[in-house]
Every structure is written in structure tokens, then in C-alpha cells.
Amino acid sequence: MTTFPLERIRADFPILQEKIRNKPLVYLDNAASCQKPNAVIDSISHFYRHDYANIHRGVHTLSVRATDKFESARAKVREFINAASTKEIIFVRGATEAVNLIAQTFGKANIKAGDEIVITAMEHHSNIVPWQMLCQETGAVLKVAPMNVQGELIYPEFEALLNTKTKLVAVVHMSNALGTINPVKKMIAAAHSKNISVMLDGAQAIPHVSVDVQDLDCDFYVFSGHKLYGPSGIGVMYGKKALLEAMPPYQGGGDMIKTVSFEKSTYAGLPHKFEAGTPSIADVVGLGAAIDYLNEIGMANIAAYEAELLAYATQQAKQIKGLMIIGEAEDKGAILSFVLDKIHPHDIGTMLDSLGIAIRAGHHCAMPVMDFYGVPATARASFAMYNTKQEIDVLMDGIKSLIKVFG
Amino acid sequence: MFEDLRDLYQEVIFDHNRNPRNFRVMADADRQVEGFNPLCGDRLTLFLKMDGDKITDASFQGSGCAISTASVSLMTEIIKGKTETEADALFKTFHEMTTGKDEHINLEAVGKLAVLAGVREYPARVKCATLAWHTLDAALKNQHQAVSTE
Ligand SMILES: Cc1ncc(COP(=O)(O)O)c(C=O)c1O
């Protein structure tokens, strides 16, 4: 890696200067949420200082200006994932709300008793529970495609689950607990050959992988802004226009209607039909700023740098006796989940925290994955473009020292 | 290297984590209750043998972090021979000590359990220490449903 502007990137993230317990912060909990660059922080503050008003409602100048900024962020999202139209970009609170939206609208309209929904063994709870709720309401059945011990989908078994009763495949693009990147393009093609719609949970993939929804040909793609260096409280549901048009609205209220009388209301066109009420306006603007920032660095450059970080971390981790990596998929994003012999992940988390290192210890909202590996929890270091090999050295030294202390 | 953590991870805790006391299934237990901390996945089963209102034996099974393992291990040691009322009083004192509302806890009353007072400074870890005691509380009340910290 010769040209990756690591120092400049680190300087752009003010929180990286924080001291935690008198030590320099080593932030390795990026899969839970990423830190924010000045570009995002400043864009939100600038928006509140100079451009803020409610959107889509006023004729006054400020409302027009706020609406322009809001809609231009939608255009940036469209371009970032290469959607065909801004009408296909729906702002929601996050990946979780997006999955629930799809379950409650597309799901209720298209999925009946006896129908099947296929997910995988490595889903986040947010891509399990909304489907279980739908199944309970409708009498549909949830089917789970299994994985192997490396944490890879067993593709033939996935394909075997697809049949005439299957109405939806909802799968994680990249697993938050294991790092596994699923062969989604192939999965989508297989599902489409049987007329089955596909939703991808892109919460983890979006900051690491260049996503092109038209090339993938997915029907829905969902993600959260906060894992993409943007604000929390905002996320995106992409859906193909024809599907979105046929779906009933999600919530009713202002902004999502064309006309309202006490007898009947008619709904607004896309994307507003799914955006009832005043949204998190400044956070949408902040998400747009995050996308500008990422485009400047280049998603391909980021992916290449993170691959280097992961390879280095994996190689270092393998030298530690008593450390077992959980999730060793061939195709994997920058996540290192691990357990240590006889040391509980919570103790690892507290001990590393005392050294200024932030990792996640727990079940990562993926209890079925923990059950699969027979562990109550794992420790997880997850990397972002601002992390360094020196930080990985600090992590590995910390792990070696705590193993000694536990002896 | 871990100087800051000395109050939390005292040697007694490492010792009980390495060699938990009373770590066994009790086939003829009079009371048996499960405790679960869904946040960290810690699970334990507590077994009590009673003679009237006296706890004559206590043991446990399960897996958890060093704090929760040490806590339940120490607890099974200290409650043996106590009456239900005495054990309940200990539970209340322990709770007060770890959740830290009262600064003037009589640490002598809790004996060895005092090594767990350090969790008070680590809100994320308090439940690790109290899981065992909430499970005991349920056992004393003769409840049979599993106890959850959430
Ligand atoms: C794979 C995956 N899906 C969905 C989510 C849910 O995202 P959010 O909590 O932002 O709605 C997460 C977040 O942890 C995730 O990692």
C-alpha cells in the first residue's frame, strides 16, 4: 500500500485524539458503529446554523434550501449504490427499521400461510425477529440455510431450500459476528430463476464493499448511516421501483399523502409514500457528507487497505497460543472474532479497555451464531479505514498480557 | 500492565475463577434454579440442600466470566450453614455493596465477598457479580422459573 492517505484520514477523525483511561484510544468496535470525520460533524453543524427548516412544506427560502440539501443527499445515496432512480431511495432510521418496513409492507402483501422465507444461519437478530413476527402473524414458515465451521454459507443447501413456496430470501451481505461475505450475486440469480425476491442486509457490507444494486440485481438493500461514518438515527431502504409502487405504505401521516379527507386519503408517489412525518433532516445531510468523504478516498482503496489490516491481524492472532478465531471464511471483511481458552470475552473486554482498546464482547446480536460455535460470546475486533497496524500490535500485546495475568 | 484493574480483578477472583469451589451437580438438591444473563450469555444453575430453613449444602454449574464465576463460587462457600434469613440479609448487603448506593457498607459483614466491591466502579460488570445472588434470592423464595438479569 503506497498511496493510502492514512495520516490524513486519522487527522480527519477528531475522536481518535481522545485518551481512554490515560491511554491513546484504539477504537476497534467499528462493526458496532464507526466514528465520524470532521466533514460529517461540520456538515450537520453548518446545516443547523445556516440551512435548517422543515422540508417539502414551506414556500419560504429556508425551507426550499433545506429541501434541496436533503434531496441532494438522496441523490448521493443513489449514486453511491448505483440505484436506477432517487425514487428507490427511502430514508428510514436504520437497517432495523428497513427490515421491519419490508416485513410489514412487502411481507404482508405477498406472504401468506404456508409460504416460506429463507434466511441464513449467520443473520443479525434484526434480520431474524421481524420475519419471525411476520411468520407468526401470517402462518408463513422461516427456513434457515446452514453454514459450515468456517462460517461460510453451504451454498447447495441454500439453493435446495428455494422452491415454489419461497416468497423471499433475506440474507446478510456481510456477517457482523463472523465477517463472512456471502456470495450474494449468485444467490440472487438462483432466487430470481425461481421468481423469488431477495433482500440484502447491507449494514456491515456498506462501509467495506463497493455496492452496485443494479449489478447485484437485489430487490431490496438496507443499511444504517452510523456504520458508514455517518450519523446514527438514519438509514436507507433501497427497493426496486416496481416493487415499491406495488407495496402498501408503512406508516401513515404527513408527507406521505397526496390528498386527505375523512373518507379517504391518497398516497404520495415514491419515495415520499414511505417517509411519513418529519425525518431526521440534518442526519440525512450528514450521511450525504459521509458519502462525499468516502468517494474522495475511494471505496476500492478502502477495501484494499482494510484487507491488508485483516490479513495482518489474522496472521498475528494465529501466533497467540490459546486464541481461536471464530469465522474463517474465504471471502471475509475486516472483522476478527475470537475466543481465548478459559478466558471469558467480558473479561477480555474489560482488560483491553483498561489499555484504551475498545472491542466488542458479547453475542453481537447473533445468538444463533454463538450457539452454532458452542460459545456464550466472542470478543470481536472490527477494523475501519482509520485503523493502523500499530494499533493491531497494541491489541495483540494486550491479549498476550491478559493471558499471562489469567495464567 | 493492568494496574488500573487491581481493585476489580483481585487475586482471590483469579483463584476462584481457576478453581471454582462447589462446582458440581447436586443430584439430591432440594432447590435448583437457573440464572441467565442474556447480555453476556452467562448461565448458571444453583443447587441447595436444605435442612428446615438452614442451607446445609450449596453447589453450582455453568459458565461465565471471571467475575461471575468467582462471585457464585464465593457465594456457595459463604451461605453453607446459614439460615434463609441470614442468607437473605447477605444478599441485601451484597447488593448494596456492588450497586454502591451506600458508601458505609460494613465490609466485615460480607467477609471474603468484599473482594467484589470493586465492580461498583464498573457499571457494565455489576450484573456479572450479582447474577449468583439474584439466583439465590429466587431459590430462597422457592421460585422455580429461570432468573434473568434483564
Ligand atoms: C448485519 C447487521 N444487520 C443489521 C444491523 C442493525 O443495524 P441498526 O442497529 O443500525 O439498525 C446490524 C447492526 O449491528 C448488523 O451488523
XYZ file of C-alpha atoms and ligand atoms in Angstrom:
573
model
C 0.000 0.000 0.000
C 1.821 3.064 -1.177
C -0.749 5.784 -1.542
C -3.407 5.178 1.088
C -3.679 8.541 2.901
C -3.819 7.045 6.387
C -2.369 10.006 8.263
C -4.709 12.451 6.625
C -7.677 10.192 7.355
C -6.714 9.873 11.019
C -6.433 13.632 11.281
C -9.974 13.918 9.928
C -11.463 11.962 12.876
C -11.213 14.143 15.983
C -12.222 11.403 18.418
C -9.060 9.464 17.600
C -7.209 12.056 19.712
C -9.150 11.034 22.837
C -7.397 9.409 25.743
C -9.211 6.488 27.370
C -8.019 5.646 30.877
C -4.974 7.808 30.138
C -4.053 5.786 27.058
C -4.495 6.709 23.400
C -7.824 5.370 22.171
C -7.534 2.263 19.985
C -11.020 2.036 18.525
C -11.728 -1.455 17.218
C -15.508 -1.578 17.602
C -16.310 -0.290 14.149
C -18.775 -3.039 13.324
C -20.968 -1.735 16.152
C -20.610 1.835 14.946
C -17.970 3.886 13.141
C -16.523 7.192 14.277
C -17.316 10.390 12.366
C -14.970 12.591 10.327
C -14.966 16.389 10.628
C -16.688 16.539 7.244
C -19.781 14.885 8.744
C -19.706 16.687 12.091
C -19.228 20.061 10.396
C -21.902 19.478 7.774
C -24.503 18.834 10.473
C -23.468 21.851 12.485
C -23.368 24.037 9.358
C -26.803 22.829 8.344
C -28.311 23.727 11.728
C -26.551 27.085 11.727
C -27.392 28.182 8.200
C -29.867 25.993 6.324
C -32.316 24.396 8.750
C -36.088 24.371 8.284
C -38.662 21.649 7.762
C -38.655 20.153 4.281
C -41.175 19.689 1.486
C -43.648 22.055 3.123
C -42.768 25.717 3.019
C -42.569 28.199 0.199
C -40.078 30.211 2.205
C -36.454 30.336 1.153
C -35.048 28.401 4.062
C -37.446 25.505 3.602
C -36.515 25.350 -0.066
C -32.832 25.392 0.850
C -33.234 22.620 3.465
C -35.253 20.554 0.979
C -32.515 20.963 -1.632
C -29.833 19.763 0.766
C -31.987 16.845 1.892
C -32.805 15.748 -1.642
C -29.237 16.187 -2.800
C -28.194 13.724 -0.073
C -30.725 11.288 -1.543
C -29.060 11.727 -4.918
C -25.677 10.961 -3.341
C -27.029 7.742 -1.831
C -28.489 6.759 -5.204
C -25.146 7.236 -6.895
C -23.235 5.521 -4.067
C -25.155 2.258 -4.502
C -25.884 2.858 -8.192
C -29.660 2.696 -7.903
C -31.563 3.490 -11.091
C -33.596 6.308 -9.541
C -33.757 8.515 -6.429
C -37.365 7.297 -6.120
C -35.897 3.999 -4.975
C -34.023 5.521 -2.019
C -36.177 5.590 1.117
C -34.815 7.181 4.281
C -35.541 5.241 7.475
C -33.989 5.138 10.955
C -31.581 2.342 10.159
C -31.202 -1.192 8.884
C -33.521 -2.482 11.600
C -36.366 -0.199 10.642
C -35.819 -1.008 6.982
C -36.197 -4.764 7.560
C -39.327 -4.179 9.631
C -40.721 -1.916 6.928
C -40.195 -4.575 4.288
C -41.713 -7.281 6.502
C -44.777 -5.187 7.308
C -45.453 -3.954 3.763
C -43.982 -6.228 1.116
C -44.245 -9.144 3.538
C -47.871 -8.676 4.492
C -48.910 -8.051 0.894
C -47.086 -11.034 -0.593
C -46.523 -13.683 2.059
C -49.333 -15.996 3.128
C -49.815 -19.052 5.329
C -47.621 -21.914 4.126
C -45.248 -19.633 2.194
C -41.561 -19.709 3.060
C -38.946 -17.081 3.859
C -35.298 -18.115 3.603
C -32.585 -16.569 5.774
C -29.127 -17.893 6.748
C -27.581 -19.232 9.934
C -25.464 -16.087 10.332
C -28.136 -13.391 10.472
C -28.197 -10.482 12.903
C -31.270 -10.547 15.164
C -32.670 -7.661 13.124
C -32.923 -9.980 10.123
C -34.481 -12.806 12.142
C -37.042 -11.342 14.510
C -39.068 -9.230 12.021
C -39.518 -12.367 9.887
C -40.487 -14.485 12.885
C -43.086 -11.871 13.763
C -44.393 -11.935 10.206
C -44.499 -15.735 10.244
C -46.464 -15.665 13.490
C -48.969 -13.258 12.004
C -49.356 -14.963 8.653
C -48.587 -18.635 9.238
C -45.603 -18.491 6.893
C -42.504 -20.573 7.673
C -38.952 -19.386 8.275
C -36.239 -21.550 6.700
C -32.583 -21.251 7.662
C -29.769 -22.020 5.220
C -26.894 -23.602 7.181
C -23.201 -22.691 7.337
C -20.001 -24.681 7.814
C -17.457 -24.297 10.640
C -15.501 -21.695 8.689
C -18.660 -19.612 8.881
C -19.431 -19.923 5.165
C -22.884 -20.479 3.761
C -23.311 -24.033 2.481
C -24.440 -22.917 -0.925
C -26.008 -26.128 -2.279
C -28.158 -26.359 0.858
C -29.257 -22.792 0.381
C -30.208 -23.494 -3.206
C -32.072 -26.644 -2.173
C -34.301 -24.578 0.117
C -35.631 -22.480 -2.765
C -38.947 -23.797 -4.049
C -42.350 -22.657 -5.273
C -43.441 -21.787 -1.716
C -40.455 -19.475 -1.168
C -41.543 -15.855 -1.402
C -38.473 -14.050 -0.100
C -34.785 -14.587 0.538
C -33.465 -12.199 3.211
C -29.721 -12.549 3.750
C -26.863 -10.689 5.287
C -24.354 -9.374 2.734
C -21.534 -9.391 5.313
C -21.895 -11.007 8.746
C -21.229 -8.805 11.777
C -20.339 -11.731 14.021
C -18.022 -13.575 11.623
C -17.006 -11.172 8.863
C -18.218 -13.626 6.197
C -19.147 -12.031 2.877
C -21.867 -14.108 1.249
C -21.897 -14.985 -2.482
C -24.914 -12.738 -2.880
C -24.809 -12.256 -6.633
C -25.030 -15.978 -7.218
C -27.717 -16.312 -4.533
C -29.804 -13.575 -6.115
C -29.561 -15.156 -9.554
C -30.633 -18.518 -8.123
C -33.601 -16.962 -6.336
C -34.654 -14.921 -9.357
C -34.609 -18.006 -11.555
C -37.466 -19.183 -9.327
C -39.197 -15.796 -9.187
C -38.209 -15.195 -5.576
C -37.445 -11.671 -4.363
C -34.232 -11.000 -2.445
C -33.438 -8.551 0.345
C -29.848 -7.921 1.358
C -28.916 -6.727 4.832
C -26.015 -4.453 3.948
C -25.454 -2.975 7.432
C -21.918 -4.378 7.616
C -21.034 -4.592 3.950
C -21.712 -0.982 3.068
C -18.552 0.585 4.589
C -16.277 -2.163 3.246
C -17.540 -3.226 -0.173
C -18.494 -1.234 -3.295
C -22.197 -1.914 -3.659
C -23.950 -1.737 -7.026
C -27.581 -2.698 -6.559
C -28.238 -2.897 -10.294
C -25.295 -5.181 -10.885
C -26.311 -7.354 -7.907
C -29.920 -7.162 -9.099
C -31.193 -7.367 -5.498
C -34.792 -6.321 -4.917
C -34.105 -4.612 -1.583
C -30.880 -3.401 0.037
C -30.855 -1.961 3.551
C -28.176 -0.242 5.632
C -27.565 2.173 8.507
C -25.792 5.530 8.254
C -23.878 5.136 11.501
C -21.811 2.210 10.240
C -20.874 4.240 7.170
C -19.131 7.044 9.113
C -22.421 8.944 9.102
C -24.848 9.897 11.887
C -26.903 7.436 13.904
C -30.681 7.538 13.559
C -30.666 7.474 9.780
C -30.556 4.627 7.303
C -31.593 3.599 3.849
C -34.005 1.147 2.338
C -33.392 0.667 -1.363
C -36.137 -1.103 -3.277
C -36.823 -1.655 -6.952
C -39.365 0.867 -8.145
C -41.942 -1.608 -9.395
C -41.945 -3.415 -6.052
C -42.147 -0.216 -4.028
C -45.027 1.028 -6.136
C -46.991 -2.143 -5.551
C -46.344 -2.148 -1.789
C -48.784 -0.593 0.689
C -47.420 2.292 2.755
C -45.722 1.634 6.104
C -46.721 4.455 8.446
C -49.431 6.988 7.777
C -49.073 10.685 8.397
C -47.846 13.926 6.932
C -45.618 13.982 3.830
C -46.737 10.546 2.631
C -50.097 11.641 1.237
C -51.384 13.333 -1.860
C -54.835 14.202 -0.521
C -56.619 13.549 2.754
C -60.296 13.716 3.539
C -62.136 11.945 6.327
C -63.480 9.438 3.836
C -60.255 8.541 2.090
C -56.643 9.511 1.581
C -54.498 9.037 -1.473
C -50.818 8.395 -1.110
C -47.864 10.362 -2.353
C -45.595 8.903 -5.008
C -42.147 7.435 -4.349
C -40.090 7.935 -2.288
C -42.371 10.020 -0.060
C -45.013 7.302 0.265
C -42.693 5.558 2.745
C -41.464 8.668 4.560
C -44.306 9.732 6.847
C -43.569 12.564 9.235
C -40.602 14.873 9.658
C -37.447 12.821 9.133
C -34.042 13.242 10.759
C -33.237 16.020 8.291
C -29.776 17.084 9.438
C -28.684 13.459 9.753
C -29.607 12.823 6.136
C -27.415 15.794 5.225
C -24.654 14.305 7.393
C -24.986 10.960 5.619
C -24.545 12.782 2.319
C -21.330 14.331 3.676
C -20.072 10.883 4.745
C -20.627 9.597 1.219
C -18.754 12.558 -0.290
C -15.892 11.839 2.078
C -15.781 8.140 1.165
C -15.943 8.883 -2.543
C -12.953 11.158 -2.204
C -10.882 8.338 -0.685
C -12.407 5.681 -2.930
C -14.195 2.539 -1.802
C -11.737 0.333 -3.714
C -8.796 1.917 -1.883
C -10.541 1.478 1.434
C -11.318 -2.179 0.706
C -7.710 -2.860 -0.286
C -6.317 -1.191 2.844
C -8.754 -2.994 5.150
C -7.915 -6.326 3.527
C -4.290 -5.658 4.455
C -5.263 -4.840 8.042
C -7.346 -8.013 8.336
C -4.595 -10.197 6.885
C -2.091 -8.709 9.322
C -4.403 -9.074 12.322
C -5.269 -12.661 11.382
C -1.646 -13.612 10.980
C -0.706 -12.039 14.342
C -3.685 -13.599 16.108
C -2.766 -17.066 14.863
C 0.559 -16.861 16.674
C -1.156 -16.498 20.038
C -1.499 -19.817 21.844
C -4.994 -20.421 23.172
C -6.623 -17.972 20.746
C -9.210 -19.357 18.385
C -10.581 -17.290 15.521
C -14.348 -17.622 15.043
C -15.171 -17.159 11.371
C -12.551 -18.001 8.768
C -14.461 -17.600 5.567
C -12.509 -17.402 2.337
C -14.300 -14.167 1.469
C -14.255 -12.029 4.581
C -14.483 -8.386 5.659
C -12.379 -6.640 8.300
C -13.718 -8.419 11.383
C -11.718 -10.593 13.769
C -13.975 -12.533 16.142
C -12.134 -14.736 18.599
C -12.232 -16.608 21.874
C -9.436 -17.334 24.320
C -9.033 -20.625 26.105
C -10.613 -20.349 29.599
C -10.979 -16.541 29.486
C -14.461 -15.120 29.066
C -14.903 -12.399 26.402
C -16.224 -9.989 29.026
C -13.003 -10.242 30.964
C -11.098 -9.699 27.720
C -13.216 -6.613 27.010
C -12.676 -5.062 30.449
C -8.957 -5.815 30.433
C -8.394 -4.361 26.970
C -10.492 -1.332 27.877
C -8.063 -0.569 30.690
C -5.417 -0.293 27.952
C -7.518 2.131 25.913
C -8.637 -0.561 23.440
C -12.338 -0.669 22.543
C -13.554 -4.045 21.282
C -16.950 -5.708 21.489
C -17.501 -8.631 23.833
C -20.812 -10.406 23.642
C -23.146 -12.244 21.319
C -23.174 -9.467 18.687
C -26.947 -9.736 18.296
C -26.358 -13.130 16.713
C -27.212 -15.668 19.419
C -27.775 -18.478 16.895
C -24.194 -17.992 15.668
C -22.918 -18.293 19.258
C -24.971 -21.481 19.720
C -23.530 -22.876 16.483
C -19.988 -22.477 17.810
C -20.979 -23.536 21.329
C -19.702 -20.330 22.930
C -21.698 -17.879 25.050
C -19.974 -14.931 23.452
C -16.931 -13.882 21.475
C -14.518 -10.987 21.572
C -14.561 -9.023 18.338
C -12.094 -6.542 16.922
C -13.519 -4.839 13.851
C -11.451 -2.531 11.697
C -12.099 0.672 9.806
C -10.080 2.691 7.320
C -8.509 4.784 10.107
C -7.037 1.833 11.999
C -3.327 1.057 11.793
C -1.031 -1.942 12.048
C 0.466 -0.354 15.173
C -2.984 -0.465 16.758
C -3.216 -4.150 15.885
C 0.154 -4.627 17.615
C -1.232 -2.868 20.707
C -4.236 -5.210 20.617
C -2.105 -8.332 20.285
C 0.251 -7.222 23.096
C -2.793 -6.603 25.259
C -4.175 -10.061 24.538
C -0.829 -11.726 25.303
C -0.541 -9.832 28.586
C -4.019 -10.652 29.764
C -3.470 -14.327 29.009
C -0.454 -14.147 31.344
C -2.448 -12.415 34.082
C -5.161 -15.058 33.941
C -2.492 -17.775 33.826
C 0.241 -3.640 32.746
C -3.271 -3.842 34.211
C -2.624 -1.666 37.300
C -5.934 0.162 36.893
C -7.805 -3.084 37.275
C -6.334 -4.238 40.540
C -9.467 -3.330 42.501
C -11.656 -5.288 40.124
C -9.514 -8.351 39.462
C -8.074 -9.264 42.826
C -6.051 -12.432 43.238
C -8.945 -14.114 45.071
C -11.063 -13.649 41.950
C -8.469 -15.233 39.691
C -8.139 -18.066 42.178
C -11.872 -18.806 42.279
C -12.071 -18.471 38.501
C -9.300 -21.010 38.032
C -10.579 -23.353 40.734
C -14.252 -22.724 41.361
C -15.446 -24.178 44.684
C -18.554 -26.360 44.912
C -18.597 -26.730 41.138
C -20.737 -29.814 40.765
C -24.219 -31.084 40.070
C -26.146 -31.948 43.248
C -28.363 -34.879 42.372
C -30.394 -34.744 45.588
C -30.787 -30.951 45.736
C -33.893 -29.599 47.446
C -33.836 -26.458 45.342
C -32.471 -25.865 41.888
C -32.731 -22.584 39.981
C -31.168 -21.347 36.774
C -29.742 -17.867 36.325
C -29.110 -16.270 32.956
C -27.552 -13.011 31.866
C -28.719 -12.526 28.273
C -26.318 -9.643 27.742
C -23.215 -11.773 28.079
C -24.631 -15.261 27.784
C -23.603 -16.245 31.318
C -25.586 -19.196 32.591
C -25.522 -20.932 35.936
C -27.534 -23.482 37.831
C -27.586 -23.170 41.600
C -28.290 -26.193 43.809
C -29.228 -26.011 47.500
C -29.662 -28.722 50.111
C -31.883 -27.620 52.955
C -32.483 -28.808 56.487
C -35.537 -26.896 57.621
C -34.650 -23.279 56.986
C -30.923 -23.994 57.058
C -28.759 -24.267 53.907
C -26.652 -27.347 54.512
C -25.027 -27.559 51.104
C -24.714 -25.363 48.007
C -23.175 -26.025 44.599
C -23.337 -24.723 41.044
C -22.750 -25.499 37.377
C -22.426 -23.236 34.400
C -20.115 -20.924 32.559
C -19.409 -17.261 32.903
C -16.751 -14.601 33.164
C -14.206 -14.471 35.977
C -16.309 -12.043 37.990
C -19.478 -14.100 37.792
C -17.685 -17.405 38.373
C -15.809 -16.044 41.394
C -18.995 -14.487 42.710
C -21.020 -17.694 42.607
C -18.096 -19.765 43.883
C -17.600 -17.452 46.886
C -21.332 -17.361 47.480
C -21.701 -21.131 47.688
C -18.917 -21.165 50.286
C -20.340 -18.444 52.450
C -24.000 -19.481 52.506
C -23.369 -23.008 53.701
C -24.651 -23.287 57.248
C -26.644 -20.044 57.036
C -30.370 -19.845 57.646
C -32.622 -18.459 54.939
C -32.948 -15.199 56.862
C -29.181 -14.862 57.233
C -28.625 -15.613 53.558
C -31.247 -13.074 52.586
C -29.555 -10.443 54.731
C -26.253 -11.237 52.999
C -27.931 -10.853 49.601
C -29.152 -7.387 50.581
C -25.751 -6.314 51.898
C -24.013 -7.683 48.810
C -26.430 -5.865 46.553
C -25.841 -2.635 48.407
C -22.070 -3.133 48.235
C -21.994 -3.724 44.482
C -24.566 -1.197 43.351
C -22.972 1.346 45.640
C -25.806 3.463 46.950
C -24.428 3.345 50.470
C -20.779 4.265 50.999
C -20.730 2.922 54.548
C -21.222 -0.761 53.976
C -19.869 -2.880 56.782
C -17.428 -4.941 54.745
C -16.779 -7.198 57.693
C -20.333 -8.468 57.463
C -19.647 -9.831 53.984
C -16.243 -11.322 54.792
C -14.422 -12.610 51.704
C -17.147 -11.237 49.448
C -15.579 -7.813 49.926
C -13.212 -8.624 47.047
C -16.161 -7.997 44.732
C -16.777 -4.458 45.960
C -14.643 -3.206 43.044
C -17.380 -3.866 40.469
C -19.189 -0.808 41.761
C -16.777 1.264 39.621
C -17.630 -0.802 36.520
C -21.344 -0.414 35.798
C -21.046 -2.711 32.779
C -19.907 -5.529 35.056
C -22.195 -5.217 38.085
C -24.606 -7.813 36.758
C -21.785 -10.325 36.419
C -21.323 -10.145 40.194
C -24.994 -10.057 41.151
C -26.313 -12.875 38.916
C -25.424 -15.536 41.505
C -27.208 -13.642 44.247
C -30.363 -12.982 42.264
C -30.445 -16.698 41.529
C -30.058 -17.434 45.246
C -32.821 -14.944 46.011
C -35.154 -16.873 43.693
C -34.129 -20.167 45.277
C -34.822 -18.807 48.761
C -38.233 -17.660 47.644
C -38.704 -21.132 46.242
C -39.282 -19.849 42.720
C -38.529 -22.324 40.006
C -38.512 -20.193 36.893
C -35.122 -19.253 35.497
C -33.820 -15.889 36.675
C -32.727 -13.329 34.117
C -30.753 -10.172 34.799
C -32.624 -8.283 32.093
C -25.502 -7.347 9.943
C -26.320 -6.325 10.655
N -27.602 -6.151 10.327
C -28.374 -5.239 10.921
C -27.891 -4.438 11.922
C -28.827 -3.471 12.578
O -28.423 -2.166 12.385
P -29.083 -0.980 13.202
O -28.949 -1.339 14.652
O -28.264 0.206 12.838
O -30.494 -0.856 12.758
C -26.564 -4.572 12.304
C -26.022 -3.736 13.393
O -25.390 -4.168 14.326
C -25.760 -5.530 11.662
O -24.486 -5.705 11.996
